[in-house]
C-alpha positions in Angstrom: 11.2 -0.4 -6.7 7.8 1.3 -7.2 7.2 5.3 -7.0 4.1 6.2 -5.1 3.3 10.5 -5.0 0.6 10.8 -1.8 -1.7 13.4 -1.9 -3.3 14.1 1.3 -1.3 13.4 4.8 -4.6 12.9 7.4 -4.3 9.9 9.8 -5.1 7.8 6.1 -2.3 9.2 4.1 0.1 9.5 6.6 -0.6 6.4 7.4 -0.5 4.6 3.7 2.8 7.0 2.9 4.7 5.2 5.8 3.8 1.9 4.8 4.7 2.0 1.7 7.9 3.6 2.3 8.7 0.5 5.2 7.6 -1.7 2.3 10.6 -0.7 0.1 8.8 1.9 -2.0 10.0 5.7 -3.3 7.2 8.0 -1.8 6.8 11.7 -2.0 4.0 12.5 0.6 2.3 16.1 -0.6 -0.4 18.1 1.6 -0.5 21.9 1.7 -0.2 22.2 6.2 3.0 22.4 6.6 2.9 20.5 10.1 1.3 17.6 8.1 4.2 17.6 6.0 6.6 17.9 9.1 5.0 15.0 10.9 5.3 12.6 7.9 8.7 14.0 6.6 11.2 11.7 8.5 9.7 8.8 7.6 9.1 9.1 3.4 11.2 9.7 1.0 10.2 13.1 0.1 7.8 15.4 1.7 6.6 18.7 0.1 4.1 21.7 1.4 2.1 22.0 -1.6 -2.0 21.5 -3.6 -2.7 18.7 -4.9 -5.7 21.3 -6.7 -2.7 23.0 -8.7 -1.8 21.1 -11.8 1.3 23.0 -12.4 2.6 22.2 -8.6 1.9 18.5 -10.0 3.8 19.2 -12.9 7.0 20.3 -11.0 6.9 17.7 -9.1 6.9 15.2 -12.0 3.7 14.1 -10.8 3.5 11.9 -14.2 7.0 9.8 -13.7 5.1 8.6 -10.5 4.2 4.4 -11.1 0.9 5.5 -8.7 -0.4 8.4 -7.5 -3.1 7.9 -4.3 -5.4 10.9 -3.1 -5.9 11.1 0.5 -8.0 13.9 0.5 -10.9 12.3 2.7 -14.1 14.0 2.4 -13.8 17.3 0.1 -14.8 15.8 -2.7 -13.9 18.6 -5.4 -10.9 19.0 -4.1 -10.4 15.4 -4.5 -12.1 15.8 -8.1 -10.0 18.2 -9.4 -6.8 16.6 -7.8 -7.9 13.3 -10.1 -8.5 15.8 -13.2 -5.1 17.2 -12.7 -3.6 14.0 -12.7 -5.0 12.3 -15.3 -4.3 15.1 -17.5 -1.0 14.8 -16.5 -0.5 11.3 -17.7 -0.1 9.5 -14.3 -0.3 6.0 -14.9 -2.2 4.5 -11.6 -4.4 6.2 -10.1 -6.0 5.5 -6.3 -8.7 7.9 -4.4 -10.1 7.5 -1.2 -13.9 8.2 -0.7 -16.2 9.4 1.6 -19.4 7.4 0.6 -21.0 5.7 -2.4 -21.4 8.9 -4.2 -17.6 10.2 -4.3 -17.0 7.1 -5.3 -19.7 7.3 -8.6 -17.7 10.8 -9.2 -14.4 9.3 -9.2 -15.2 6.2 -11.3 -16.7 9.0 -14.1 -13.9 10.9 -14.0 -11.8 7.4 -14.6 -9.5 6.8 -11.5 -8.4 3.8 -11.9 -9.4 2.3 -7.8 -11.7 4.1 -5.2 -11.1 2.8 -2.2 -13.6 3.7 0.8 -11.2 2.8 4.3 -13.8 1.7 6.6 -15.4 -1.1 4.1 -12.1 -1.7 3.3 -11.2 -2.6 7.3 -14.1 -4.3 7.7 -13.2 -7.0 4.8 -9.6 -6.7 6.0 -11.1 -7.7 9.7 -13.4 -10.3 8.4 -10.2 -12.0 6.2 -8.3 -12.1 9.2 -10.4 -13.3 11.8 -11.2 -16.2 9.7 -8.0 -17.2 9.7 -6.4 -17.7 13.4 -2.2 -17.6 12.6 -3.1 -13.8 9.9 -1.8 -11.1 11.8 -2.5 -8.3 9.1 -4.2 -8.0 5.7 -3.4 -5.6 3.2 -6.1 -6.1 0.2 -3.5 -4.0 -3.0 -6.6 -5.3 -5.5 -9.2 -7.4 -5.9 -7.3 -10.0 -6.4 -3.7 -9.1 -5.0 -2.8 -9.1 -1.1 0.0 -8.4 1.4 0.1 -11.1 4.6 1.5 -11.4 7.4 1.7 -14.4 9.5 4.5 -15.8 11.4 7.0 -18.0 10.0 5.4 -21.7 9.3 7.0 -24.3 11.8 7.7 -26.2 8.3 10.0 -22.8 7.1 11.9 -22.5 10.5 16.1 -23.2 9.8 15.5 -23.1 5.9 16.8 -20.2 3.8 14.8 -18.5 1.4 16.3 -19.9 -1.3 15.8 -23.6 -0.5 11.8 -22.4 0.7 11.4 -21.1 -3.6 8.1 -20.1 -2.6 7.7 -18.1 -5.6 7.7 -20.9 -7.6 6.0 -23.2 -5.5 3.1 -21.5 -4.1 3.2 -18.3 -6.4 3.9 -16.2 -3.7 7.1 -13.7 -2.9 8.7 -12.8 0.4 9.1 -9.0 0.5 10.0 -8.7 4.1 10.9 -10.3 7.6 10.1 -8.8 10.4 11.9 -9.5 14.0 11.8 -7.6 17.7 15.2 -6.6 16.1 14.3 -5.3 13.0 12.3 -5.4 9.8 14.4 -6.9 6.7 12.8 -5.6 3.3 13.9 -7.3 0.8 15.8 -10.0 2.4 18.8 -12.0 0.5 18.1 -15.3 -0.7 20.4 -16.7 2.1 18.3 -15.5 5.0 17.5 -18.5 6.9 14.2 -18.5 9.1 14.1 -18.3 12.6 11.7 -19.1 15.0 9.4 -15.6 15.8 9.6 -14.5 12.5 6.8 -13.1 11.0 6.9 -12.9 7.3 5.5 -10.4 4.8 4.3 -12.0 1.7 2.8 -10.9 -1.7 0.9 -12.9 -4.0 -2.9 -13.8 -5.4 -5.7 -14.1 -3.0 -5.5 -18.1 -4.2 -1.6 -18.1 -3.4 -2.0 -16.3 -0.1 -4.5 -19.0 1.0 -2.2 -21.6 0.6 0.6 -19.7 2.6 -2.2 -19.5 5.7 -2.7 -23.4 5.5 1.0 -23.8 6.1 
């Protein structure tokens, strides 16, 4: 199970924390505003009131033990820079940081942040990808090469089990969840049989995801 610490619980941070947890990850959400922490507390693994600019707070929370730290502080350049420096010094293996603009991005990259995102640009790219394919319900870019795709179950998958489909070997993707009007089944078993109305959540590189879209 992947583990994430999300620092900053504005709209972007809350949405990201909830989605990661819904996909089966362990998520610690951190903000210095107790009202924002309360809003997300029931939807993540742990929610804590604290200041990400304080290295001792991050140390006490065991930030270095998480697979990834996501700084979602927003337009406060000084706060995101200091938080990134703290995380780097603590030895967090992978750091993603939200930036407000290109200047903000360049500063963070110079600090050695592993990935810097500008949400408005990311959303535009996601929308373009969705519009370009009639059957894509949602696309989440994880990196330049990998993403998560939500699509209605292809007709050829209906009535077959995940084991029978063997998509990892045949297509190079992993089915990480199945959604329908009843529930979301995270990490469905190999014996799960696809039924009409299922929405498949698949993980893979961009080439493999394009192949899935053509089914």
